[in-house]
Coordinates of N, CA and C and ligand atoms in Angstrom, one line a residue:
M1 N -12.7 244.8 9.5 CA -13.1 244.9 11.0 C -14.0 246.1 11.2
A2 N -15.0 245.9 12.0 CA -15.9 247.1 12.2 C -15.2 248.2 12.9
R3 N -15.5 249.4 12.5 CA -14.9 250.6 13.1 C -15.8 251.0 14.3
L4 N -15.4 250.7 15.5 CA -16.2 251.0 16.6 C -16.2 252.5 17.0
E5 N -17.4 253.0 17.3 CA -17.4 254.4 17.7 C -17.2 254.5 19.2
S6 N -16.7 255.6 19.7 CA -16.5 255.9 21.1 C -17.4 257.0 21.5
F7 N -18.2 256.8 22.5 CA -19.1 257.8 23.0 C -18.6 258.3 24.4
R8 N -18.8 259.6 24.6 CA -18.4 260.2 25.8 C -19.4 261.2 26.2
I9 N -19.6 261.4 27.6 CA -20.5 262.4 28.0 C -19.8 263.7 28.4
G10 N -20.5 264.8 28.4 CA -20.0 266.0 28.9 C -21.1 266.7 29.8
Y11 N -20.7 267.5 30.8 CA -21.6 268.1 31.7 C -21.1 269.5 32.1
G12 N -22.0 270.5 32.0 CA -21.6 271.8 32.5 C -22.8 272.5 33.2
E13 N -22.4 273.5 34.0 CA -23.4 274.3 34.8 C -23.0 275.7 34.7
D14 N -24.0 276.6 34.9 CA -23.6 278.0 35.1 C -24.8 278.7 35.8
A15 N -24.5 279.8 36.5 CA -25.6 280.6 37.2 C -25.2 282.0 37.2
H16 N -26.2 282.9 37.1 CA -25.9 284.3 37.2 C -27.0 285.0 38.1
A17 N -26.7 286.1 38.7 CA -27.7 286.9 39.5 C -28.5 287.6 38.5
L18 N -29.8 287.9 38.8 CA -30.7 288.6 38.0 C -30.8 290.0 38.6
L19 N -30.8 291.0 37.7 CA -31.0 292.4 38.1 C -32.1 293.1 37.2
E20 N -32.7 294.1 37.8 CA -33.7 294.8 36.9 C -33.0 295.5 35.8
N21 N -33.8 295.7 34.7 CA -33.3 296.4 33.5 C -32.0 295.9 32.9
R22 N -31.8 294.6 33.0 CA -30.7 294.0 32.3 C -31.2 293.0 31.2
P23 N -30.5 292.8 30.1 CA -31.0 291.9 29.1 C -31.0 290.4 29.6
L24 N -32.0 289.7 29.2 CA -32.0 288.2 29.5 C -31.9 287.5 28.2
I25 N -30.7 286.8 28.0 CA -30.4 286.1 26.8 C -30.2 284.7 27.2
L26 N -30.9 283.8 26.6 CA -30.8 282.3 26.9 C -30.7 281.5 25.6
G27 N -29.7 280.8 25.5 CA -29.5 280.0 24.2 C -29.4 280.9 23.0
G28 N -28.9 282.1 23.2 CA -28.7 283.1 22.1 C -30.0 283.8 21.8
V29 N -31.1 283.6 22.5 CA -32.3 284.2 22.2 C -32.6 285.3 23.3
S30 N -33.0 286.5 22.8 CA -33.3 287.5 23.7 C -34.8 287.3 24.3
I31 N -34.9 287.2 25.6 CA -36.2 287.0 26.2 C -36.7 288.3 26.8
P32 N -37.9 288.7 26.4 CA -38.5 289.9 27.1 C -38.7 289.7 28.6
S33 N -38.1 290.5 29.4 CA -38.1 290.3 30.8 C -37.9 291.6 31.6
L34 N -38.4 291.7 32.8 CA -38.2 292.8 33.6 C -36.8 292.8 34.3
H35 N -36.2 291.6 34.3 CA -34.8 291.5 34.8 C -34.0 290.6 33.9
G36 N -32.7 290.8 34.1 CA -31.7 290.0 33.3 C -30.5 289.7 34.1
T37 N -29.4 289.3 33.4 CA -28.3 288.8 34.1 C -27.2 289.9 34.4
L38 N -26.6 289.8 35.5 CA -25.5 290.7 35.9 C -24.3 289.9 35.5
A39 N -23.6 290.4 34.4 CA -22.4 289.7 33.9 C -21.7 290.6 33.0
H40 N -20.4 290.4 32.8 CA -19.6 291.2 31.9 C -19.9 290.8 30.5
S41 N -20.2 289.5 30.3 CA -20.5 289.1 28.9 C -22.0 289.3 28.7
D42 N -22.6 288.6 27.7 CA -24.0 288.7 27.5 C -24.8 287.9 28.6
G43 N -24.0 287.2 29.5 CA -24.7 286.5 30.6 C -25.6 285.3 30.2
D44 N -25.3 284.7 29.1 CA -26.1 283.6 28.6 C -25.7 282.3 29.3
V45 N -26.4 282.0 30.5 CA -26.0 280.9 31.3 C -26.1 279.5 30.5
L46 N -27.1 279.5 29.6 CA -27.3 278.3 28.9 C -26.1 278.0 27.9
L47 N -25.7 279.0 27.2 CA -24.5 278.8 26.3 C -23.2 278.6 27.0
H48 N -23.1 279.2 28.2 CA -21.9 279.0 29.0 C -21.9 277.6 29.5
A49 N -23.0 277.1 30.0 CA -23.1 275.7 30.5 C -22.8 274.7 29.4
L50 N -23.3 275.1 28.2 CA -23.1 274.2 27.0 C -21.6 274.2 26.6
A51 N -20.9 275.3 26.6 CA -19.5 275.4 26.3 C -18.7 274.5 27.3
D52 N -19.1 274.6 28.6 CA -18.4 273.8 29.6 C -18.7 272.3 29.4
A53 N -19.9 272.0 29.1 CA -20.2 270.6 28.8 C -19.4 270.0 27.7
L54 N -19.3 270.8 26.6 CA -18.5 270.4 25.4 C -17.1 270.1 25.8
L55 N -16.5 271.1 26.5 CA -15.1 270.9 26.9 C -14.9 269.7 27.8
S56 N -15.8 269.5 28.7 CA -15.7 268.4 29.7 C -15.8 267.1 29.0
S57 N -16.5 267.0 27.8 CA -16.7 265.7 27.1 C -15.3 265.2 26.7
L58 N -14.3 266.0 26.4 CA -13.0 265.5 26.0 C -12.0 265.8 27.2
A59 N -12.5 266.1 28.4 CA -11.7 266.4 29.5 C -10.7 267.5 29.2
L60 N -11.2 268.6 28.6 CA -10.3 269.7 28.2 C -10.5 270.9 29.2
G61 N -10.9 270.7 30.4 CA -11.0 271.8 31.3 C -12.3 272.6 31.2
D62 N -12.3 273.9 31.5 CA -13.5 274.7 31.4 C -13.2 276.1 30.8
I63 N -14.3 276.8 30.5 CA -14.2 278.0 29.7 C -13.3 279.1 30.3
G64 N -13.3 279.1 31.7 CA -12.5 280.1 32.4 C -11.0 280.0 32.0
Q65 N -10.6 278.8 31.7 CA -9.2 278.6 31.3 C -8.9 279.2 29.9
Y66 N -9.9 279.1 29.0 CA -9.6 279.6 27.6 C -10.1 281.0 27.5
F67 N -11.1 281.4 28.2 CA -11.6 282.8 28.1 C -11.7 283.5 29.4
P68 N -10.6 283.7 30.1 CA -10.6 284.3 31.4 C -11.3 285.7 31.4
P69 N -12.2 285.9 32.3 CA -12.9 287.2 32.3 C -11.9 288.4 32.6
S70 N -10.8 288.1 33.2 CA -9.8 289.1 33.5 C -9.0 289.6 32.2
D71 N -9.2 288.8 31.1 CA -8.5 289.1 29.9 C -9.4 290.1 29.1
P72 N -8.9 291.3 28.8 CA -9.7 292.3 28.1 C -10.3 291.7 26.8
A73 N -9.6 290.8 26.1 CA -10.1 290.3 24.9 C -11.3 289.4 25.1
C74 N -11.5 288.9 26.3 CA -12.6 288.0 26.6 C -13.8 288.7 27.3
K75 N -13.5 289.9 27.8 CA -14.6 290.7 28.4 C -15.7 291.0 27.4
D76 N -16.9 290.8 27.8 CA -18.1 291.1 27.0 C -18.1 290.2 25.7
M77 N -17.4 289.0 25.8 CA -17.4 288.2 24.6 C -18.8 287.5 24.4
D78 N -19.2 287.5 23.2 CA -20.4 286.9 22.8 C -20.4 285.4 23.1
S79 N -21.4 284.9 23.7 CA -21.4 283.5 24.1 C -21.4 282.6 22.9
A80 N -22.1 283.0 21.8 CA -22.1 282.1 20.6 C -20.6 282.0 20.1
A81 N -19.8 283.1 20.2 CA -18.4 283.0 19.8 C -17.6 282.1 20.7
I82 N -18.0 282.0 22.0 CA -17.3 281.1 22.9 C -17.6 279.7 22.4
V83 N -18.9 279.4 22.2 CA -19.3 278.0 21.8 C -18.6 277.6 20.5
K84 N -18.5 278.6 19.5 CA -17.8 278.3 18.2 C -16.3 278.0 18.4
R85 N -15.7 278.8 19.3 CA -14.3 278.6 19.5 C -14.0 277.2 20.2
V86 N -15.0 276.9 21.1 CA -14.8 275.6 21.8 C -15.0 274.4 20.8
L87 N -16.0 274.6 19.9 CA -16.1 273.5 18.9 C -14.9 273.4 18.0
D88 N -14.3 274.5 17.6 CA -13.0 274.4 16.9 C -11.9 273.7 17.6
L89 N -11.8 274.0 18.9 CA -10.9 273.3 19.8 C -11.1 271.8 19.8
L90 N -12.3 271.4 20.0 CA -12.7 270.0 20.1 C -12.4 269.3 18.8
R91 N -12.7 270.0 17.7 CA -12.4 269.4 16.3 C -11.0 269.2 16.1
R92 N -10.2 270.2 16.6 CA -8.7 270.0 16.4 C -8.2 268.8 17.2
Q93 N -8.8 268.6 18.4 CA -8.4 267.6 19.3 C -8.8 266.2 18.7
A94 N -10.0 266.2 18.2 CA -10.7 265.0 17.7 C -11.4 265.3 16.4
P95 N -10.8 265.1 15.3 CA -11.4 265.6 14.0 C -12.7 264.9 13.7
D96 N -13.0 263.7 14.2 CA -14.3 263.0 14.0 C -15.3 263.4 15.0
F97 N -15.0 264.4 15.9 CA -15.9 264.8 16.9 C -17.3 265.2 16.4
A98 N -18.3 264.6 17.0 CA -19.7 265.0 16.6 C -20.6 264.9 17.9
I99 N -21.5 265.8 17.9 CA -22.5 265.8 19.0 C -23.6 264.9 18.7
V100 N -24.0 264.0 19.6 CA -25.1 263.1 19.4 C -26.4 263.9 19.8
N101 N -26.4 264.3 21.0 CA -27.6 265.2 21.4 C -27.2 265.9 22.7
L102 N -28.0 266.9 23.1 CA -27.8 267.5 24.3 C -29.1 267.7 25.1
A103 N -29.0 267.7 26.4 CA -30.1 267.8 27.3 C -29.8 269.0 28.3
A104 N -30.6 270.0 28.2 CA -30.3 271.2 29.0 C -31.5 271.5 29.9
V105 N -31.2 272.0 31.1 CA -32.2 272.5 32.0 C -31.9 274.0 32.3
V106 N -32.9 274.8 32.3 CA -32.8 276.2 32.7 C -33.8 276.4 33.9
T107 N -33.2 276.8 35.0 CA -34.0 277.1 36.2 C -34.2 278.6 36.4
L108 N -35.4 279.0 36.3 CA -35.8 280.5 36.3 C -37.2 280.6 36.8
D109 N -37.4 281.5 37.8 CA -38.8 281.6 38.3 C -39.7 282.4 37.3
A110 N -39.2 283.5 36.7 CA -39.9 284.3 35.8 C -39.0 285.0 34.8
P111 N -39.3 285.2 33.6 CA -40.6 284.9 33.0 C -40.7 283.4 32.6
K112 N -41.8 283.0 32.2 CA -42.0 281.7 31.6 C -41.3 281.6 30.3
L113 N -40.7 280.5 30.0 CA -39.8 280.3 28.8 C -40.5 279.5 27.7
G114 N -41.6 278.8 28.1 CA -42.2 277.8 27.2 C -42.4 278.3 25.7
S115 N -42.8 279.6 25.6 CA -43.1 280.1 24.3 C -41.8 280.4 23.5
Y116 N -40.7 280.3 24.1 CA -39.4 280.6 23.4 C -38.6 279.3 23.2
R117 N -39.2 278.2 23.6 CA -38.5 276.9 23.5 C -38.0 276.6 22.0
T118 N -38.9 276.8 21.1 CA -38.6 276.4 19.7 C -37.5 277.3 19.2
A119 N -37.6 278.6 19.5 CA -36.6 279.6 19.0 C -35.2 279.2 19.6
M120 N -35.2 278.9 20.9 CA -34.0 278.6 21.5 C -33.4 277.3 21.0
Q121 N -34.3 276.3 20.8 CA -33.8 275.0 20.2 C -33.2 275.2 18.8
E122 N -33.9 276.0 18.0 CA -33.5 276.2 16.6 C -32.1 277.0 16.6
H123 N -32.0 278.0 17.4 CA -30.8 278.8 17.5 C -29.6 278.0 17.9
M124 N -29.8 277.2 19.0 CA -28.7 276.4 19.5 C -28.4 275.3 18.5
A125 N -29.4 274.7 17.8 CA -29.1 273.7 16.8 C -28.3 274.2 15.7
E126 N -28.6 275.4 15.2 CA -27.9 276.0 14.1 C -26.4 276.3 14.5
L127 N -26.3 276.8 15.7 CA -24.9 277.1 16.3 C -24.1 275.8 16.3
L128 N -24.7 274.7 16.6 CA -23.9 273.5 16.7 C -24.0 272.6 15.5
G129 N -24.7 273.0 14.4 CA -24.8 272.2 13.2 C -25.6 270.9 13.4
L130 N -26.6 271.0 14.2 CA -27.5 269.8 14.6 C -28.9 270.1 14.1
E131 N -29.7 269.0 14.1 CA -31.1 269.1 13.9 C -31.7 269.6 15.3
P132 N -32.7 270.4 15.3 CA -33.3 270.9 16.5 C -33.8 269.7 17.4
A133 N -34.2 268.6 16.8 CA -34.6 267.5 17.6 C -33.5 266.9 18.5
R134 N -32.3 267.3 18.3 CA -31.2 266.8 19.1 C -30.9 267.8 20.3
V135 N -31.7 268.8 20.4 CA -31.5 269.8 21.4 C -32.7 269.8 22.4
G136 N -32.5 269.1 23.5 CA -33.6 269.0 24.5 C -33.5 270.1 25.5
L137 N -34.6 270.8 25.7 CA -34.6 271.9 26.6 C -35.7 271.7 27.7
T138 N -35.4 271.8 28.9 CA -36.3 271.6 30.1 C -36.3 272.9 30.9
F139 N -37.4 273.4 31.2 CA -37.5 274.7 32.0 C -38.1 274.3 33.3
K140 N -37.5 274.9 34.4 CA -38.0 274.7 35.7 C -38.0 276.0 36.5
T141 N -39.0 276.1 37.4 CA -38.9 277.2 38.4 C -38.0 276.7 39.5
S142 N -37.6 277.6 40.4 CA -36.9 277.2 41.6 C -37.9 277.0 42.7
E143 N -39.2 277.1 42.4 CA -40.3 277.1 43.4 C -40.1 278.2 44.4
G144 N -39.6 279.4 43.9 CA -39.4 280.5 44.8 C -38.2 280.4 45.7
L145 N -37.4 279.4 45.5 CA -36.2 279.2 46.4 C -35.0 280.1 46.0
S146 N -35.0 280.5 44.7 CA -33.9 281.2 44.2 C -34.4 282.2 43.1
P147 N -35.3 283.2 43.6 CA -35.9 284.1 42.6 C -34.9 285.1 42.0
G148 N -33.8 285.3 42.6 CA -32.8 286.3 42.1 C -31.7 285.7 41.2
H149 N -32.0 284.4 40.7 CA -30.9 283.8 39.9 C -31.5 283.1 38.7
V150 N -30.7 282.9 37.7 CA -31.0 282.0 36.6 C -29.8 281.0 36.6
R151 N -30.2 279.7 36.4 CA -29.2 278.7 36.4 C -29.4 277.8 35.2
S152 N -28.4 277.1 34.7 CA -28.5 276.2 33.7 C -27.5 275.0 33.9
S153 N -28.0 273.9 33.5 CA -27.1 272.7 33.4 C -27.3 272.0 32.1
V154 N -26.2 271.5 31.5 CA -26.3 270.9 30.2 C -25.5 269.6 30.2
S155 N -26.1 268.6 29.7 CA -25.4 267.3 29.4 C -25.3 267.1 27.9
V156 N -24.2 266.7 27.5 CA -24.0 266.3 26.0 C -23.5 264.9 25.9
L157 N -23.9 264.3 24.8 CA -23.4 263.0 24.4 C -22.6 263.3 23.1
V158 N -21.3 262.9 23.1 CA -20.5 263.1 21.9 C -20.0 261.8 21.4
R159 N -19.6 261.8 20.1 CA -19.0 260.7 19.5 C -17.7 261.0 18.9
T160 N -16.7 260.2 19.1 CA -15.4 260.4 18.5 C -15.0 259.0 17.9
S161 N -14.0 259.0 17.0 CA -13.6 257.7 16.5 C -12.5 257.2 17.5
P162 N -12.3 255.9 17.7 CA -11.4 255.4 18.7 C -10.0 255.9 18.5
G163 N -9.6 256.0 17.2 CA -8.2 256.4 16.9 C -7.8 257.8 17.5
V164 N -8.8 258.7 17.7 CA -8.5 260.0 18.1 C -9.1 260.3 19.5
D165 N -9.6 259.2 20.1 CA -10.2 259.4 21.5 C -9.1 259.7 22.5
P166 N -9.1 261.0 23.1 CA -8.0 261.3 24.0 C -8.0 260.5 25.2
G167 N -9.1 259.7 25.5 CA -9.2 258.9 26.7 C -8.4 257.6 26.5
R168 N -8.0 257.3 25.3 CA -7.3 256.0 25.0 C -5.8 256.2 25.0
Ligands
LIG201 O1 -40.6 274.2 38.0 P1 -42.0 273.7 37.7 O2 -42.1 272.2 37.7 O3 -43.0 274.3 38.6 O4 -42.3 274.2 36.2 C1 -43.6 274.0 35.7 C2 -43.7 274.3 34.2 O5 -43.4 275.6 33.9 C3 -42.8 273.4 33.3 O6 -43.7 272.8 32.3 C4 -41.9 274.3 32.7 O7 -41.7 274.0 31.3 C5 -42.6 275.7 32.8 N1 -41.6 276.8 33.0 C6 -41.4 277.7 32.1 N2 -40.5 278.8 32.3 C7 -39.9 278.8 33.4 C8 -40.0 277.8 34.4 C9 -40.9 276.8 34.2 O8 -42.0 277.7 31.0 N3 -39.1 279.9 33.6
LIG202 MG1 -41.9 271.4 40.2

């Protein structure tokens, strides 16, 4: 009998305020910028949205439940470490768990991100154990409507085997 795969979607969002003389890190890549995110952690909205998207794919809640900012151990936690911990959690829940692809949007008025797209794609692909072609990155301005913020939303498609699908 054919072993049918089970596909599930995940979706996450994040936003942070921008302030002068703060680092701007997106997808684990440091972007030269006059402003960056106001956050306890590295303020990487793209990796935070990704971690939430991954958790939501198996209906496992959100990163605030696992990494509460009020917990000193989670304060200033590296976003790549959060994504890795989330992947471990998903693999424990569903050992056949695999990411098919992800589609991310970053909304930021300045600076332009186009010249960092490949570096961000490669960095995120390596973090997730994927080929860069499975990491889609779209950049948008807010058309001046939200100049003081950076936002990100991420959709993921994941695959599990039916036997371990928590939805069954
Ligand atoms: O938002 P808008 O449609 O005006 O974006 C126009 C172009 O600017 C898009 O091609 C996008 O890739 C690029 N962009 C960028 N960096 C940003 C925002 C938009 O490279 N921070
Ligand atoms: Mg436009």
